[in-house]
Short mmCIF file of C-alpha atoms and ligand atoms in Angstrom, two decimals:
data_model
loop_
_atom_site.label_atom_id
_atom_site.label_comp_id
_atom_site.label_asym_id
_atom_site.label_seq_id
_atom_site.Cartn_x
_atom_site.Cartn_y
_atom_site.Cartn_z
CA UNK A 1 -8.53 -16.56 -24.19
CA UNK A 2 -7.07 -13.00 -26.32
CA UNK A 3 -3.98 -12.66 -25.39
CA UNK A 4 -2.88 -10.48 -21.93
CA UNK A 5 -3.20 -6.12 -22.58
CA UNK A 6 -0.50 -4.64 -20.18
CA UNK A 7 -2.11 -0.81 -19.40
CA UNK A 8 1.31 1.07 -18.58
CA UNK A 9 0.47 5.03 -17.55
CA UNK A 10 3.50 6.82 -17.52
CA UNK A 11 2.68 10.08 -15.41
CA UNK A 12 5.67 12.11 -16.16
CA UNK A 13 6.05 15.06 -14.00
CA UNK A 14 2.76 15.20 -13.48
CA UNK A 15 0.44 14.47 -10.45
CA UNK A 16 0.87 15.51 -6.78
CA UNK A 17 0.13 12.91 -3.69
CA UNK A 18 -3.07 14.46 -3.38
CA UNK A 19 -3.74 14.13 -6.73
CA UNK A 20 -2.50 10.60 -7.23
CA UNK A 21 -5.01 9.95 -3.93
CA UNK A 22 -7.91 11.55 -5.78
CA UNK A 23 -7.28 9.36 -9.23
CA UNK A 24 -7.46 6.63 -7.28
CA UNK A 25 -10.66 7.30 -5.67
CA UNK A 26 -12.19 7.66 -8.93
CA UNK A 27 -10.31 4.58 -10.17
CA UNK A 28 -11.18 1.96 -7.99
CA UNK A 29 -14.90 3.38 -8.67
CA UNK A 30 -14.64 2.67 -12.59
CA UNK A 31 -11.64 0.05 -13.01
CA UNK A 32 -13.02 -3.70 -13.77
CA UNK A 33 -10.43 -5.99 -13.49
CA UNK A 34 -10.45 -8.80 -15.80
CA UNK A 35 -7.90 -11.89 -16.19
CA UNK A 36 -6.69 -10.51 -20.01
CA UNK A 37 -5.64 -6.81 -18.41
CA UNK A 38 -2.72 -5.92 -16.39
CA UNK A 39 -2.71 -2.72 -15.35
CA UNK A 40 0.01 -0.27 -14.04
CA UNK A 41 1.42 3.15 -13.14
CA UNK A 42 4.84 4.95 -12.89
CA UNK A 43 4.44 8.38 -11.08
CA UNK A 44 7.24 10.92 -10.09
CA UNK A 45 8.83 10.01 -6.85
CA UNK A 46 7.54 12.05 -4.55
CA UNK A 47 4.01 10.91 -5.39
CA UNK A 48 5.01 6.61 -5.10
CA UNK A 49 3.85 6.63 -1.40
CA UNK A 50 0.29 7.63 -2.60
CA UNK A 51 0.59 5.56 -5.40
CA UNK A 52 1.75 2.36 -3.45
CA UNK A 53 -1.54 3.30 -1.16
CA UNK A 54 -3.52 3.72 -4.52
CA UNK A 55 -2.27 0.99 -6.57
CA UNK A 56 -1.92 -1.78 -3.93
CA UNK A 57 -6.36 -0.80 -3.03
CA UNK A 58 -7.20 -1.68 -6.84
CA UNK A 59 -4.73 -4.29 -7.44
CA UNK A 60 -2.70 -2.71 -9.94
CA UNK A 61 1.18 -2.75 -10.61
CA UNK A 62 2.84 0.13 -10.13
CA UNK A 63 6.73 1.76 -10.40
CA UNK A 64 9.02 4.70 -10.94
CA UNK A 65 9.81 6.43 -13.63
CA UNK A 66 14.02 6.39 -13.17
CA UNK A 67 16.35 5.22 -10.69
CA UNK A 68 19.92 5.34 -9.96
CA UNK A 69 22.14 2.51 -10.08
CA UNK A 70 24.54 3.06 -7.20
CA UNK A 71 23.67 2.23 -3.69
CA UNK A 72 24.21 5.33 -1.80
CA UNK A 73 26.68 7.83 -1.82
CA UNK A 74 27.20 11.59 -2.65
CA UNK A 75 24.78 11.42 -5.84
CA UNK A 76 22.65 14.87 -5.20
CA UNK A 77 19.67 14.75 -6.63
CA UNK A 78 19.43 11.52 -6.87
CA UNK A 79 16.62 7.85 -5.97
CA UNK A 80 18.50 4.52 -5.76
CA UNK A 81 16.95 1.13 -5.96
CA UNK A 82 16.47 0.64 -1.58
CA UNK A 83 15.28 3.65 -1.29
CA UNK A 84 12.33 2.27 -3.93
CA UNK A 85 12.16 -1.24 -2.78
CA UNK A 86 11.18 0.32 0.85
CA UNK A 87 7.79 1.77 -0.62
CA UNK A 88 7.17 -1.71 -2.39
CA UNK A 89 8.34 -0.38 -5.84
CA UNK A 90 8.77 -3.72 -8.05
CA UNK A 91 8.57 -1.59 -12.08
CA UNK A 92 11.10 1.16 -13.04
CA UNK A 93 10.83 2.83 -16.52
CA UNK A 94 14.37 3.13 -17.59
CA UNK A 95 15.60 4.96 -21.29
CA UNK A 96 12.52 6.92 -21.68
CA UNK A 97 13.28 9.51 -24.20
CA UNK A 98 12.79 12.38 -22.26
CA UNK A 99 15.60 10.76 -20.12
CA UNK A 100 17.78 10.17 -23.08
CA UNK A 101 17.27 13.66 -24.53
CA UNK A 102 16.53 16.47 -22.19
CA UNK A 103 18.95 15.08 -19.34
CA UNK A 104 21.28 13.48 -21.52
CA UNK A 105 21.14 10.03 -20.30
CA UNK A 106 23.58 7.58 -22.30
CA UNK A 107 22.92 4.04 -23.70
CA UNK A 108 25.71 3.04 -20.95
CA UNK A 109 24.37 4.66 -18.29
CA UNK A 110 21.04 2.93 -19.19
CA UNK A 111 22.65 -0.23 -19.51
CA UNK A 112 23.64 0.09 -16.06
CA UNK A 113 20.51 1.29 -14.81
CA UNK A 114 18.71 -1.73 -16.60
CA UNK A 115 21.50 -4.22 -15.07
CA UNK A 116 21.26 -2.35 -11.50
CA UNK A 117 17.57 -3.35 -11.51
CA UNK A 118 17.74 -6.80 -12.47
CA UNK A 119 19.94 -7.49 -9.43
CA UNK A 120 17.67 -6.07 -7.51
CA UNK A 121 14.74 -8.47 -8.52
CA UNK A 122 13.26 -5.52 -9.98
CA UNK A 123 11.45 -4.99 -13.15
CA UNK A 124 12.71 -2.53 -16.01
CA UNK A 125 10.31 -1.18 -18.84
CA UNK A 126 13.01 -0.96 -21.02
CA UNK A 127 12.08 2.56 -23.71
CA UNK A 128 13.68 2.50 -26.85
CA UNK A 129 12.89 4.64 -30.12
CA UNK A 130 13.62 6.83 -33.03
CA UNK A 131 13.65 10.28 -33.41
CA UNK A 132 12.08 11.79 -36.91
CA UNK A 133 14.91 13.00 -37.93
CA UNK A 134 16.96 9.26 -37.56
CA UNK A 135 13.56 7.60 -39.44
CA UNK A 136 12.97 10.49 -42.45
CA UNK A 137 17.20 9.36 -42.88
CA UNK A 138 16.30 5.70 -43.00
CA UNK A 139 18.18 5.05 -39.72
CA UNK A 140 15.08 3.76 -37.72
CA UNK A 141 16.88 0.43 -36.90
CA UNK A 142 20.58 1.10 -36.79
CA UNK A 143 19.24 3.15 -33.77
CA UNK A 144 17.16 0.58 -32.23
CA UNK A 145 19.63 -1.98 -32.55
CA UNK A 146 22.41 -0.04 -31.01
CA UNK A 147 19.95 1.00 -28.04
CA UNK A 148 18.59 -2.36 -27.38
CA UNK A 149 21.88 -4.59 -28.07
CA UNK A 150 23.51 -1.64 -25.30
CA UNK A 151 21.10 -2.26 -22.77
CA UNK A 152 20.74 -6.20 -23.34
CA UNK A 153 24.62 -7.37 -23.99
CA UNK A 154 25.48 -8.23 -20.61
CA UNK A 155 22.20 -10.17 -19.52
CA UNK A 156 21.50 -13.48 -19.20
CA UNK A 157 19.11 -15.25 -21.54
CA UNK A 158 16.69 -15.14 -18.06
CA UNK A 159 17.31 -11.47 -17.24
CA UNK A 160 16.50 -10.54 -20.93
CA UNK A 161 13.06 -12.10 -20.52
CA UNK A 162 12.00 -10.62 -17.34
CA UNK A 163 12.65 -7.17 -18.99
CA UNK A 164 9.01 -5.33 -20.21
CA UNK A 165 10.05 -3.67 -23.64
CA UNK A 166 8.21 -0.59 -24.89
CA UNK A 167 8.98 0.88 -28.60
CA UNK A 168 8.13 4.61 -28.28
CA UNK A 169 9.32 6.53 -31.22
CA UNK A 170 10.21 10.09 -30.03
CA UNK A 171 7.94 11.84 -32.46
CA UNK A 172 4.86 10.29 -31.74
CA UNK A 173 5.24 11.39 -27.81
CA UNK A 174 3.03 13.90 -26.22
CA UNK A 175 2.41 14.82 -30.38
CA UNK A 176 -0.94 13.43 -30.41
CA UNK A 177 0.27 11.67 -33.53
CA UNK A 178 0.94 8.14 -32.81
CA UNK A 179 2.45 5.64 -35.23
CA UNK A 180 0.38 3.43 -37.44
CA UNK A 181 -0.53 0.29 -36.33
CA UNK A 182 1.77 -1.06 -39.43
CA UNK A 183 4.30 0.79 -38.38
CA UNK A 184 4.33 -0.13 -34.85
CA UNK A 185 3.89 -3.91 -35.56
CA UNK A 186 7.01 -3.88 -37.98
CA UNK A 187 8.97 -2.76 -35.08
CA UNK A 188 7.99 -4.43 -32.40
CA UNK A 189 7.81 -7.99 -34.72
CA UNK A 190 11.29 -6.55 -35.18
CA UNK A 191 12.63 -6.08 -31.41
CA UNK A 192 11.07 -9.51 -31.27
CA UNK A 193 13.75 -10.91 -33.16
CA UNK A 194 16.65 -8.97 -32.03
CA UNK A 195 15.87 -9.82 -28.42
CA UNK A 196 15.67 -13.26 -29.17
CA UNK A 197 12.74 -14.68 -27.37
CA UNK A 198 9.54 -14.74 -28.82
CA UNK A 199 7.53 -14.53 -25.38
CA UNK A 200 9.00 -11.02 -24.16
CA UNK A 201 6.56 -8.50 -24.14
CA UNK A 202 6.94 -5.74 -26.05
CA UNK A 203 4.60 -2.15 -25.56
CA UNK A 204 3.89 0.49 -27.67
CA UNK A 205 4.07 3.82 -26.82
CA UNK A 206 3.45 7.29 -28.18
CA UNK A 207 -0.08 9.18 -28.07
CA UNK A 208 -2.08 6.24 -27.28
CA UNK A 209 -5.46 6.89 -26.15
CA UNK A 210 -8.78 5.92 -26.94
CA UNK A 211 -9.59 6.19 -30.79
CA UNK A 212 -6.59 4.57 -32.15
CA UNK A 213 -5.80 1.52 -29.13
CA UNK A 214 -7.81 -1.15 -31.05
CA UNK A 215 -5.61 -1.24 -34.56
CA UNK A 216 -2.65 -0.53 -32.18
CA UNK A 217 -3.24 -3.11 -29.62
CA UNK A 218 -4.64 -5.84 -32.40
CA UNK A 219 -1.74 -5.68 -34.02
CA UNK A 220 0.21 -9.32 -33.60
CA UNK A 221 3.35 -8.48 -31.41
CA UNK A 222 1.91 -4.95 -29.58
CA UNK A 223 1.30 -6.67 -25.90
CA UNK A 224 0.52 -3.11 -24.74
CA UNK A 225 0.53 0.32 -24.64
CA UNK A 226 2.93 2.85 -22.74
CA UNK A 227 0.44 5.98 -22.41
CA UNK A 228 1.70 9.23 -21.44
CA UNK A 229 -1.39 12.24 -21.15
CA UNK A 230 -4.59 9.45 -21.56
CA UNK A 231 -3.33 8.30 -18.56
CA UNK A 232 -3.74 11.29 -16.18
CA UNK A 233 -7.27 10.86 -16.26
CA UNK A 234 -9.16 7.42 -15.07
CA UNK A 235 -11.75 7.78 -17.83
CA UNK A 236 -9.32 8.23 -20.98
CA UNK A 237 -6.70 5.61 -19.41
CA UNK A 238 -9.56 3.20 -19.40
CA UNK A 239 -10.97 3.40 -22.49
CA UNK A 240 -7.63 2.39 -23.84
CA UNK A 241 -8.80 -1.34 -22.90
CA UNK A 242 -12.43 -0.77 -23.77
CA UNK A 243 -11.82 0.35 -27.04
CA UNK A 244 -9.66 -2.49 -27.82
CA UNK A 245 -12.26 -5.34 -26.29
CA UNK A 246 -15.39 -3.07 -28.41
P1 LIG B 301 2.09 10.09 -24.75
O1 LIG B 301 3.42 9.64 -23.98
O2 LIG B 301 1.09 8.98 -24.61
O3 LIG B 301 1.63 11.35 -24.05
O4 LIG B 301 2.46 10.33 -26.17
C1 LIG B 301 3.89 8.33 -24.03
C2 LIG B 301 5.18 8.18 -23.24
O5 LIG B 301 6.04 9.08 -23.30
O6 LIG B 301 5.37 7.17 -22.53
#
């Protein structure tokens, strides 16, 4: 059998509850599940009720997008883990880089986040990636390696595995310029190594969508994609797999 495509859609701050109901009625209409696809979606929190509803009808995984990593407490503003595991959340995206760079979120405070999660029997999708700036200087991996060795130091070989890894480099997001399939590869085959375990998987993320997901998702260590605005819609989320199997 071809190896397993994990189909992560990464809503953002995008879709209501009554919108994540009405993708969902058009998704269980179009979505064929097969045994080599593992589909799943991260919405904002307010929308993870509907989504639980959604997801759980079609089978599909499905998550947040952040979380805190205290309990409870006076932290306005924020989600922590309970509150999650009580609408049958099992996936948080942690590190995005609209975490790390609009709200300022540090490779510690990831760490913990990542750590936080674990405990909890959770699932992180771990985002890690360059900006242009740090790959036009050359510095594509010193940044890599100090935001993957951060997050990963303090795990257990068995922690480290369950983690679901996804290489987005910051100027491919929302630019409708996505890395090559070259370029991709070297850096997953990369995080490969530095992770130490050959069987983690390891997504790629950054305007995937339709026309370029079957050089991306051939390529020999891209498990997956991370997809950002082809995921909004059932049709263009889809096609991700489609293209790939055509
Ligand atoms: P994009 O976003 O597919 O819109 O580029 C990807 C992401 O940020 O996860």
């Amino acid at each position: 059998m071809s190896k397993k495509i994990y189909l992560y859609g990464n809503w953002k701050m995008n879709m209501t509850a009554a919108e994540t109901k009405k993708f969902f009625d058009e998704f269980s209409g179009v979505y064929k599940p097969a045994d080599d696809l593992e589909v799943g979606v991260f919405s904002p929190f307010t929308s993870l009720w509907a989504l639980a509803e959604g997801a759980k009808k079609c089978n599909v995984v499905f998550g947040a997008q952040n979380v805190y990593f205290e309990e409870k407490g006076a932290f306005t503003g924020e989600v922590s883990i309970p509150m999650l595991k009580e609408i049958g959340v099992k996936y948080v995206i942690l590190g995005h880089s609209e975490r790390r760079h609009i709200f300022g979120e540090s490779d510690e405070m990831i760490a913990k986040k990542v750590k936080a999660v674990l405990d909890a029997g959770m699932i992180p999708v771990l985002c890690y990636g360059e900006k242009l700036e740090e790959r036009e200087s050359g510095n594509t991996f010193t940044v890599m390696e100090r935001q993957l060795k951060s997050a990963i130091k303090d795990l257990t070989a068995d922690e480290i595995s369950k983690i679901i890894y996804a290489y987005e480099p910051v100027w491919a997001i929302g630019t409708g310029k996505s890395a090559t399939s070259e370029q991709a590869q070297e850096v997953c085959e990369w995080s490969r190594k530095l992770i130490a375990n050959p069987n983690v998987v390891i997504l790629y993320g950054g305007s995937v969508k339709g026309s370029n997901a079957k050089e991306l998702l051939s390529m020999k260590d891209i498990d997956g994609a991370l997809v950002g605005g082809a995921s909004l819609k059932p049709a263009s989320f889809l096609e991700i797999y489609t293209a790939y199997k055509n």
